[in-house]
Amino acid sequence: GAAPPSPADAKVAALKPHIDGVPIYLVGMMGSGKSTVGSLLAEKLGYMAFDTDSVIEQATGSSVVSIFESEGEEAFRDMETDVLKQLSPLTRTVICTGGGAVLRSVNWGCMTHGISVWLDVPVATLARRVDAQGADSRPLAAGGDEEGDRSGEGVEAIEKRLEALREERKKSYGQADIHLEVPGAAEPERVCELVLDEMEVRVREVLTKRNMAEIQHDSGGFGIGNINTVQDDSGNGSQPLL
């Protein structure tokens, strides 16, 4: 007969009715594997994956690096915000954001439509990945165009700059619904499973809170305030879970 479902498949089957097409946003530093993990997540959930950098590159016909060089970081960030605004009304999507997308509150406004996950990968791992791809393909890892050519620079220097960037953005990344500390050696498949684990934990928490609120309500208690439920206007109870 058919092979038994993998643990990840079983998790997906349990999660699907609860997340009900809610979009998932992956945030984190360059090199944290957002696009790879996002594609795997989308495949497992029956979602579509979008990578904001790729959408911008396809729309403009230019690479992110050349947009940074010719138009500057601010212009790129405006494009990124436009893309997020266009994608946020969609359902059944995994949206992989650029490393700096978290710095604008308007972008978080878009991401509140879904579940945001910070893939927090050790900086040493990020630096090795960025170095292997060539730091020139990452404008901020390359130190910015005003500082001249950095090709051939060592992984230690890249690591220093990434450490400073992470420090600068840590508070912004920390706004994500889920903070996943990813082991440096974890394969994308494993990271995908860890994301599903965390989502399952969150779903259980919300369901427990909802059940408690219903019990309190039935016994004439005070209830426990806003617990991620939204009453819909039709009187049919709550909207989807998250």
PDB file of C-alpha atoms in Angstrom:
ATOM      1  CA  GLY A   1       0.000   0.000   0.000  1.00  0.00           C
ATOM      2  CA  ALA A   2       0.893   3.668   0.227  1.00  0.00           C
ATOM      3  CA  ALA A   3       3.786   4.779   2.416  1.00  0.00           C
ATOM      4  CA  PRO A   4       2.729   6.058   5.851  1.00  0.00           C
ATOM      5  CA  PRO A   5       2.673   9.885   6.121  1.00  0.00           C
ATOM      6  CA  SER A   6       5.840  11.524   7.466  1.00  0.00           C
ATOM      7  CA  PRO A   7       5.654  13.389  10.816  1.00  0.00           C
ATOM      8  CA  ALA A   8       5.719  16.677   8.863  1.00  0.00           C
ATOM      9  CA  ASP A   9       2.787  15.540   6.686  1.00  0.00           C
ATOM     10  CA  ALA A  10       0.809  14.552   9.779  1.00  0.00           C
ATOM     11  CA  LYS A  11       1.520  17.981  11.285  1.00  0.00           C
ATOM     12  CA  VAL A  12       0.353  19.725   8.125  1.00  0.00           C
ATOM     13  CA  ALA A  13      -2.877  17.699   8.079  1.00  0.00           C
ATOM     14  CA  ALA A  14      -3.566  18.718  11.703  1.00  0.00           C
ATOM     15  CA  LEU A  15      -2.682  22.384  11.125  1.00  0.00           C
ATOM     16  CA  LYS A  16      -4.465  23.061   7.848  1.00  0.00           C
ATOM     17  CA  PRO A  17      -8.059  23.377   9.100  1.00  0.00           C
ATOM     18  CA  HIS A  18      -6.914  25.802  11.811  1.00  0.00           C
ATOM     19  CA  ILE A  19      -4.669  28.109   9.822  1.00  0.00           C
ATOM     20  CA  ASP A  20      -7.317  28.215   7.097  1.00  0.00           C
ATOM     21  CA  GLY A  21      -5.190  29.751   4.346  1.00  0.00           C
ATOM     22  CA  VAL A  22      -3.633  32.416   6.595  1.00  0.00           C
ATOM     23  CA  PRO A  23      -0.433  33.778   4.951  1.00  0.00           C
ATOM     24  CA  ILE A  24       2.971  33.042   6.472  1.00  0.00           C
ATOM     25  CA  TYR A  25       5.724  35.681   6.420  1.00  0.00           C
ATOM     26  CA  LEU A  26       9.349  34.653   6.860  1.00  0.00           C
ATOM     27  CA  VAL A  27      11.683  37.344   8.192  1.00  0.00           C
ATOM     28  CA  GLY A  28      15.376  37.225   9.032  1.00  0.00           C
ATOM     29  CA  MET A  29      18.865  38.137   7.921  1.00  0.00           C
ATOM     30  CA  MET A  30      20.273  37.586   4.440  1.00  0.00           C
ATOM     31  CA  GLY A  31      21.477  34.008   4.088  1.00  0.00           C
ATOM     32  CA  SER A  32      19.040  32.636   6.682  1.00  0.00           C
ATOM     33  CA  GLY A  33      17.406  30.368   4.084  1.00  0.00           C
ATOM     34  CA  LYS A  34      14.036  32.140   3.898  1.00  0.00           C
ATOM     35  CA  SER A  35      13.481  31.411   0.188  1.00  0.00           C
ATOM     36  CA  THR A  36      14.445  27.726   0.400  1.00  0.00           C
ATOM     37  CA  VAL A  37      12.458  27.089   3.579  1.00  0.00           C
ATOM     38  CA  GLY A  38       9.557  29.151   2.192  1.00  0.00           C
ATOM     39  CA  SER A  39       9.349  26.996  -0.939  1.00  0.00           C
ATOM     40  CA  LEU A  40       9.310  23.811   1.159  1.00  0.00           C
ATOM     41  CA  LEU A  41       6.641  25.186   3.504  1.00  0.00           C
ATOM     42  CA  ALA A  42       4.478  26.254   0.554  1.00  0.00           C
ATOM     43  CA  GLU A  43       4.823  22.816  -1.014  1.00  0.00           C
ATOM     44  CA  LYS A  44       3.759  21.058   2.205  1.00  0.00           C
ATOM     45  CA  LEU A  45       0.823  23.384   2.931  1.00  0.00           C
ATOM     46  CA  GLY A  46      -0.437  23.643  -0.642  1.00  0.00           C
ATOM     47  CA  TYR A  47       0.399  27.362  -0.586  1.00  0.00           C
ATOM     48  CA  MET A  48       2.174  29.583  -3.154  1.00  0.00           C
ATOM     49  CA  ALA A  49       5.624  30.949  -2.312  1.00  0.00           C
ATOM     50  CA  PHE A  50       6.636  34.532  -3.100  1.00  0.00           C
ATOM     51  CA  ASP A  51      10.064  36.041  -2.553  1.00  0.00           C
ATOM     52  CA  THR A  52       9.862  39.852  -2.423  1.00  0.00           C
ATOM     53  CA  ASP A  53      13.391  40.316  -3.844  1.00  0.00           C
ATOM     54  CA  SER A  54      12.548  38.050  -6.809  1.00  0.00           C
ATOM     55  CA  VAL A  55       9.228  39.832  -7.417  1.00  0.00           C
ATOM     56  CA  ILE A  56      11.081  43.180  -7.530  1.00  0.00           C
ATOM     57  CA  GLU A  57      13.746  41.776  -9.872  1.00  0.00           C
ATOM     58  CA  GLN A  58      11.108  40.375 -12.239  1.00  0.00           C
ATOM     59  CA  ALA A  59       9.076  43.599 -12.211  1.00  0.00           C
ATOM     60  CA  THR A  60      12.047  45.908 -12.832  1.00  0.00           C
ATOM     61  CA  GLY A  61      14.254  43.636 -14.938  1.00  0.00           C
ATOM     62  CA  SER A  62      17.159  44.649 -12.637  1.00  0.00           C
ATOM     63  CA  SER A  63      18.971  42.821  -9.856  1.00  0.00           C
ATOM     64  CA  VAL A  64      18.615  43.987  -6.250  1.00  0.00           C
ATOM     65  CA  VAL A  65      22.306  44.943  -6.297  1.00  0.00           C
ATOM     66  CA  SER A  66      21.931  47.176  -9.350  1.00  0.00           C
ATOM     67  CA  ILE A  67      18.794  48.820  -7.870  1.00  0.00           C
ATOM     68  CA  PHE A  68      20.800  49.622  -4.716  1.00  0.00           C
ATOM     69  CA  GLU A  69      23.632  51.014  -6.858  1.00  0.00           C
ATOM     70  CA  SER A  70      21.573  53.043  -9.324  1.00  0.00           C
ATOM     71  CA  GLU A  71      18.619  54.175  -7.189  1.00  0.00           C
ATOM     72  CA  GLY A  72      19.741  53.742  -3.587  1.00  0.00           C
ATOM     73  CA  GLU A  73      18.460  51.745  -0.631  1.00  0.00           C
ATOM     74  CA  GLU A  74      15.452  54.013   0.037  1.00  0.00           C
ATOM     75  CA  ALA A  75      14.063  53.482  -3.487  1.00  0.00           C
ATOM     76  CA  PHE A  76      14.502  49.723  -3.083  1.00  0.00           C
ATOM     77  CA  ARG A  77      12.680  49.794   0.291  1.00  0.00           C
ATOM     78  CA  ASP A  78       9.768  51.676  -1.359  1.00  0.00           C
ATOM     79  CA  MET A  79       9.490  48.929  -3.990  1.00  0.00           C
ATOM     80  CA  GLU A  80       9.615  46.277  -1.241  1.00  0.00           C
ATOM     81  CA  THR A  81       6.745  47.980   0.621  1.00  0.00           C
ATOM     82  CA  ASP A  82       4.694  48.175  -2.611  1.00  0.00           C
ATOM     83  CA  VAL A  83       5.198  44.438  -3.177  1.00  0.00           C
ATOM     84  CA  LEU A  84       4.170  43.588   0.402  1.00  0.00           C
ATOM     85  CA  LYS A  85       1.043  45.758   0.056  1.00  0.00           C
ATOM     86  CA  GLN A  86       0.107  43.894  -3.135  1.00  0.00           C
ATOM     87  CA  LEU A  87       0.749  40.443  -1.639  1.00  0.00           C
ATOM     88  CA  SER A  88      -0.797  40.945   1.815  1.00  0.00           C
ATOM     89  CA  PRO A  89      -4.483  40.568   0.764  1.00  0.00           C
ATOM     90  CA  LEU A  90      -3.741  37.130  -0.734  1.00  0.00           C
ATOM     91  CA  THR A  91      -4.361  33.911   1.197  1.00  0.00           C
ATOM     92  CA  ARG A  92      -2.530  30.569   1.050  1.00  0.00           C
ATOM     93  CA  THR A  93       0.842  32.269   0.566  1.00  0.00           C
ATOM     94  CA  VAL A  94       4.307  31.985   2.084  1.00  0.00           C
ATOM     95  CA  ILE A  95       6.009  35.361   1.644  1.00  0.00           C
ATOM     96  CA  CYS A  96       9.797  35.509   2.030  1.00  0.00           C
ATOM     97  CA  THR A  97      10.823  39.068   2.862  1.00  0.00           C
ATOM     98  CA  GLY A  98      14.118  40.891   2.348  1.00  0.00           C
ATOM     99  CA  GLY A  99      16.445  41.129   5.351  1.00  0.00           C
ATOM    100  CA  GLY A 100      15.628  44.799   5.976  1.00  0.00           C
ATOM    101  CA  ALA A 101      11.856  44.644   5.419  1.00  0.00           C
ATOM    102  CA  VAL A 102      11.290  44.559   9.198  1.00  0.00           C
ATOM    103  CA  LEU A 103      12.644  48.101   9.626  1.00  0.00           C
ATOM    104  CA  ARG A 104       9.485  49.803   8.327  1.00  0.00           C
ATOM    105  CA  SER A 105       6.356  49.764  10.466  1.00  0.00           C
ATOM    106  CA  VAL A 106       4.204  49.954   7.308  1.00  0.00           C
ATOM    107  CA  ASN A 107       5.601  46.539   6.335  1.00  0.00           C
ATOM    108  CA  TRP A 108       4.610  45.109   9.725  1.00  0.00           C
ATOM    109  CA  GLY A 109       1.157  46.521   9.028  1.00  0.00           C
ATOM    110  CA  CYS A 110       1.026  44.227   5.986  1.00  0.00           C
ATOM    111  CA  MET A 111       2.411  41.267   7.915  1.00  0.00           C
ATOM    112  CA  THR A 112      -0.253  41.420  10.632  1.00  0.00           C
ATOM    113  CA  HIS A 113      -2.528  39.753   8.040  1.00  0.00           C
ATOM    114  CA  GLY A 114      -0.604  36.534   8.644  1.00  0.00           C
ATOM    115  CA  ILE A 115       1.756  34.599  10.905  1.00  0.00           C
ATOM    116  CA  SER A 116       5.299  36.006  10.929  1.00  0.00           C
ATOM    117  CA  VAL A 117       8.284  33.763  11.645  1.00  0.00           C
ATOM    118  CA  TRP A 118      11.829  34.998  12.381  1.00  0.00           C
ATOM    119  CA  LEU A 119      14.377  32.466  11.128  1.00  0.00           C
ATOM    120  CA  ASP A 120      17.240  33.345  13.480  1.00  0.00           C
ATOM    121  CA  VAL A 121      20.387  31.656  12.171  1.00  0.00           C
ATOM    122  CA  PRO A 122      23.816  32.016  13.872  1.00  0.00           C
ATOM    123  CA  VAL A 123      25.805  34.889  12.318  1.00  0.00           C
ATOM    124  CA  ALA A 124      28.831  32.637  11.678  1.00  0.00           C
ATOM    125  CA  THR A 125      26.621  30.393   9.495  1.00  0.00           C
ATOM    126  CA  LEU A 126      25.165  33.425   7.673  1.00  0.00           C
ATOM    127  CA  ALA A 127      28.659  34.760   6.947  1.00  0.00           C
ATOM    128  CA  ARG A 128      29.817  31.426   5.492  1.00  0.00           C
ATOM    129  CA  ARG A 129      26.748  31.258   3.242  1.00  0.00           C
ATOM    130  CA  VAL A 130      27.061  34.861   2.070  1.00  0.00           C
ATOM    131  CA  ASP A 131      30.787  34.371   1.445  1.00  0.00           C
ATOM    132  CA  ALA A 132      30.101  31.202  -0.582  1.00  0.00           C
ATOM    133  CA  GLN A 133      27.537  33.044  -2.738  1.00  0.00           C
ATOM    134  CA  GLY A 134      29.826  36.054  -3.094  1.00  0.00           C
ATOM    135  CA  ALA A 135      29.148  39.064  -0.865  1.00  0.00           C
ATOM    136  CA  ASP A 136      28.856  41.189  -4.017  1.00  0.00           C
ATOM    137  CA  SER A 137      25.407  39.666  -4.586  1.00  0.00           C
ATOM    138  CA  ARG A 138      24.288  41.116  -1.223  1.00  0.00           C
ATOM    139  CA  PRO A 139      24.576  44.910  -1.240  1.00  0.00           C
ATOM    140  CA  LEU A 140      24.571  45.406   2.529  1.00  0.00           C
ATOM    141  CA  ALA A 141      26.925  42.496   3.222  1.00  0.00           C
ATOM    142  CA  ALA A 142      29.309  44.025   0.682  1.00  0.00           C
ATOM    143  CA  GLY A 143      29.476  47.092   2.860  1.00  0.00           C
ATOM    144  CA  GLY A 144      27.566  49.400   0.554  1.00  0.00           C
ATOM    145  CA  ASP A 145      28.683  50.875  -2.751  1.00  0.00           C
ATOM    146  CA  GLU A 146      30.228  53.958  -1.145  1.00  0.00           C
ATOM    147  CA  GLU A 147      33.000  51.866   0.394  1.00  0.00           C
ATOM    148  CA  GLY A 148      34.466  50.560  -2.820  1.00  0.00           C
ATOM    149  CA  ASP A 149      35.107  47.052  -4.109  1.00  0.00           C
ATOM    150  CA  ARG A 150      35.197  44.375  -1.452  1.00  0.00           C
ATOM    151  CA  SER A 151      35.550  41.291  -3.631  1.00  0.00           C
ATOM    152  CA  GLY A 152      37.888  38.717  -2.199  1.00  0.00           C
ATOM    153  CA  GLU A 153      37.323  39.940   1.341  1.00  0.00           C
ATOM    154  CA  GLY A 154      37.477  37.353   4.131  1.00  0.00           C
ATOM    155  CA  VAL A 155      34.547  35.704   5.857  1.00  0.00           C
ATOM    156  CA  GLU A 156      35.547  37.358   9.182  1.00  0.00           C
ATOM    157  CA  ALA A 157      34.888  40.845   7.820  1.00  0.00           C
ATOM    158  CA  ILE A 158      31.523  39.740   6.423  1.00  0.00           C
ATOM    159  CA  GLU A 159      30.679  38.215   9.805  1.00  0.00           C
ATOM    160  CA  LYS A 160      31.489  41.507  11.572  1.00  0.00           C
ATOM    161  CA  ARG A 161      29.198  43.482   9.294  1.00  0.00           C
ATOM    162  CA  LEU A 162      26.396  40.913   9.599  1.00  0.00           C
ATOM    163  CA  GLU A 163      26.764  40.970  13.398  1.00  0.00           C
ATOM    164  CA  ALA A 164      26.319  44.773  13.361  1.00  0.00           C
ATOM    165  CA  LEU A 165      23.294  44.499  11.030  1.00  0.00           C
ATOM    166  CA  ARG A 166      21.686  41.837  13.219  1.00  0.00           C
ATOM    167  CA  GLU A 167      22.214  43.955  16.324  1.00  0.00           C
ATOM    168  CA  GLU A 168      20.601  46.935  14.576  1.00  0.00           C
ATOM    169  CA  ARG A 169      17.569  44.874  13.496  1.00  0.00           C
ATOM    170  CA  LYS A 170      17.162  42.511  16.446  1.00  0.00           C
ATOM    171  CA  LYS A 171      14.305  44.477  18.022  1.00  0.00           C
ATOM    172  CA  SER A 172      12.484  44.650  14.674  1.00  0.00           C
ATOM    173  CA  TYR A 173      12.888  40.915  13.973  1.00  0.00           C
ATOM    174  CA  GLY A 174      11.675  40.292  17.530  1.00  0.00           C
ATOM    175  CA  GLN A 175       8.210  41.614  16.585  1.00  0.00           C
ATOM    176  CA  ALA A 176       7.566  38.356  14.684  1.00  0.00           C
ATOM    177  CA  ASP A 177       4.863  36.056  16.076  1.00  0.00           C
ATOM    178  CA  ILE A 178       7.343  33.185  16.209  1.00  0.00           C
ATOM    179  CA  HIS A 179      11.078  33.453  16.970  1.00  0.00           C
ATOM    180  CA  LEU A 180      12.784  30.292  15.740  1.00  0.00           C
ATOM    181  CA  GLU A 181      16.419  29.873  16.766  1.00  0.00           C
ATOM    182  CA  VAL A 182      17.726  27.735  13.910  1.00  0.00           C
ATOM    183  CA  PRO A 183      20.695  25.430  14.625  1.00  0.00           C
ATOM    184  CA  GLY A 184      23.517  26.412  12.236  1.00  0.00           C
ATOM    185  CA  ALA A 185      23.813  22.930  10.741  1.00  0.00           C
ATOM    186  CA  ALA A 186      20.061  22.377  10.212  1.00  0.00           C
ATOM    187  CA  GLU A 187      19.041  21.358   6.677  1.00  0.00           C
ATOM    188  CA  PRO A 188      16.138  23.285   5.068  1.00  0.00           C
ATOM    189  CA  GLU A 189      13.804  20.255   5.481  1.00  0.00           C
ATOM    190  CA  ARG A 190      14.516  20.242   9.207  1.00  0.00           C
ATOM    191  CA  VAL A 191      13.962  24.016   9.496  1.00  0.00           C
ATOM    192  CA  CYS A 192      10.640  23.579   7.711  1.00  0.00           C
ATOM    193  CA  GLU A 193       9.625  20.958  10.303  1.00  0.00           C
ATOM    194  CA  LEU A 194      10.671  23.274  13.146  1.00  0.00           C
ATOM    195  CA  VAL A 195       8.498  26.067  11.719  1.00  0.00           C
ATOM    196  CA  LEU A 196       5.534  23.670  11.535  1.00  0.00           C
ATOM    197  CA  ASP A 197       6.232  22.585  15.149  1.00  0.00           C
ATOM    198  CA  GLU A 198       6.157  26.192  16.333  1.00  0.00           C
ATOM    199  CA  MET A 199       2.960  26.900  14.403  1.00  0.00           C
ATOM    200  CA  GLU A 200       1.356  23.843  15.957  1.00  0.00           C
ATOM    201  CA  VAL A 201       2.322  25.082  19.453  1.00  0.00           C
ATOM    202  CA  ARG A 202       0.794  28.484  18.662  1.00  0.00           C
ATOM    203  CA  VAL A 203      -2.421  26.899  17.354  1.00  0.00           C
ATOM    204  CA  ARG A 204      -2.729  24.793  20.533  1.00  0.00           C
ATOM    205  CA  GLU A 205      -2.203  27.889  22.717  1.00  0.00           C
ATOM    206  CA  VAL A 206      -4.913  29.829  20.906  1.00  0.00           C
ATOM    207  CA  LEU A 207      -7.326  26.887  20.987  1.00  0.00           C
ATOM    208  CA  THR A 208      -6.722  26.444  24.729  1.00  0.00           C
ATOM    209  CA  LYS A 209      -7.324  30.148  25.364  1.00  0.00           C
ATOM    210  CA  ARG A 210     -10.461  30.038  23.254  1.00  0.00           C
ATOM    211  CA  ASN A 211     -11.792  26.991  25.153  1.00  0.00           C
ATOM    212  CA  MET A 212     -11.045  28.680  28.483  1.00  0.00           C
ATOM    213  CA  ALA A 213     -12.872  31.820  27.363  1.00  0.00           C
ATOM    214  CA  GLU A 214     -15.882  29.734  26.325  1.00  0.00           C
ATOM    215  CA  ILE A 215     -15.907  27.873  29.656  1.00  0.00           C
ATOM    216  CA  GLN A 216     -15.703  31.174  31.570  1.00  0.00           C
ATOM    217  CA  HIS A 217     -18.429  32.672  29.407  1.00  0.00           C
ATOM    218  CA  ASP A 218     -20.709  29.667  29.972  1.00  0.00           C
ATOM    219  CA  SER A 219     -20.174  29.844  33.740  1.00  0.00           C
ATOM    220  CA  GLY A 220     -20.811  33.597  33.816  1.00  0.00           C
ATOM    221  CA  GLY A 221     -17.122  34.452  34.301  1.00  0.00           C
ATOM    222  CA  PHE A 222     -15.427  37.593  33.072  1.00  0.00           C
ATOM    223  CA  GLY A 223     -13.687  36.056  30.033  1.00  0.00           C
ATOM    224  CA  ILE A 224     -10.041  36.782  29.283  1.00  0.00           C
ATOM    225  CA  GLY A 225     -10.085  39.642  26.806  1.00  0.00           C
ATOM    226  CA  ASN A 226      -8.764  39.651  23.261  1.00  0.00           C
ATOM    227  CA  ILE A 227      -7.356  36.228  22.404  1.00  0.00           C
ATOM    228  CA  ASN A 228      -6.871  36.424  18.656  1.00  0.00           C
ATOM    229  CA  THR A 229     -10.547  35.777  17.944  1.00  0.00           C
ATOM    230  CA  VAL A 230     -12.636  38.153  15.876  1.00  0.00           C
ATOM    231  CA  GLN A 231     -16.412  37.892  16.022  1.00  0.00           C
ATOM    232  CA  ASP A 232     -17.813  38.077  12.520  1.00  0.00           C
ATOM    233  CA  ASP A 233     -20.852  40.180  11.662  1.00  0.00           C
ATOM    234  CA  SER A 234     -23.035  37.243  10.649  1.00  0.00           C
ATOM    235  CA  GLY A 235     -23.373  36.025  14.230  1.00  0.00           C
ATOM    236  CA  ASN A 236     -21.736  32.724  13.274  1.00  0.00           C
ATOM    237  CA  GLY A 237     -19.054  32.956  15.937  1.00  0.00           C
ATOM    238  CA  SER A 238     -15.376  33.537  15.327  1.00  0.00           C
ATOM    239  CA  GLN A 239     -13.271  34.119  12.277  1.00  0.00           C
ATOM    240  CA  PRO A 240     -10.344  31.776  11.457  1.00  0.00           C
ATOM    241  CA  LEU A 241      -8.005  31.021  14.285  1.00  0.00           C
ATOM    242  CA  LEU A 242      -4.903  33.091  13.650  1.00  0.00           C
TER     243      LEU A 242
END
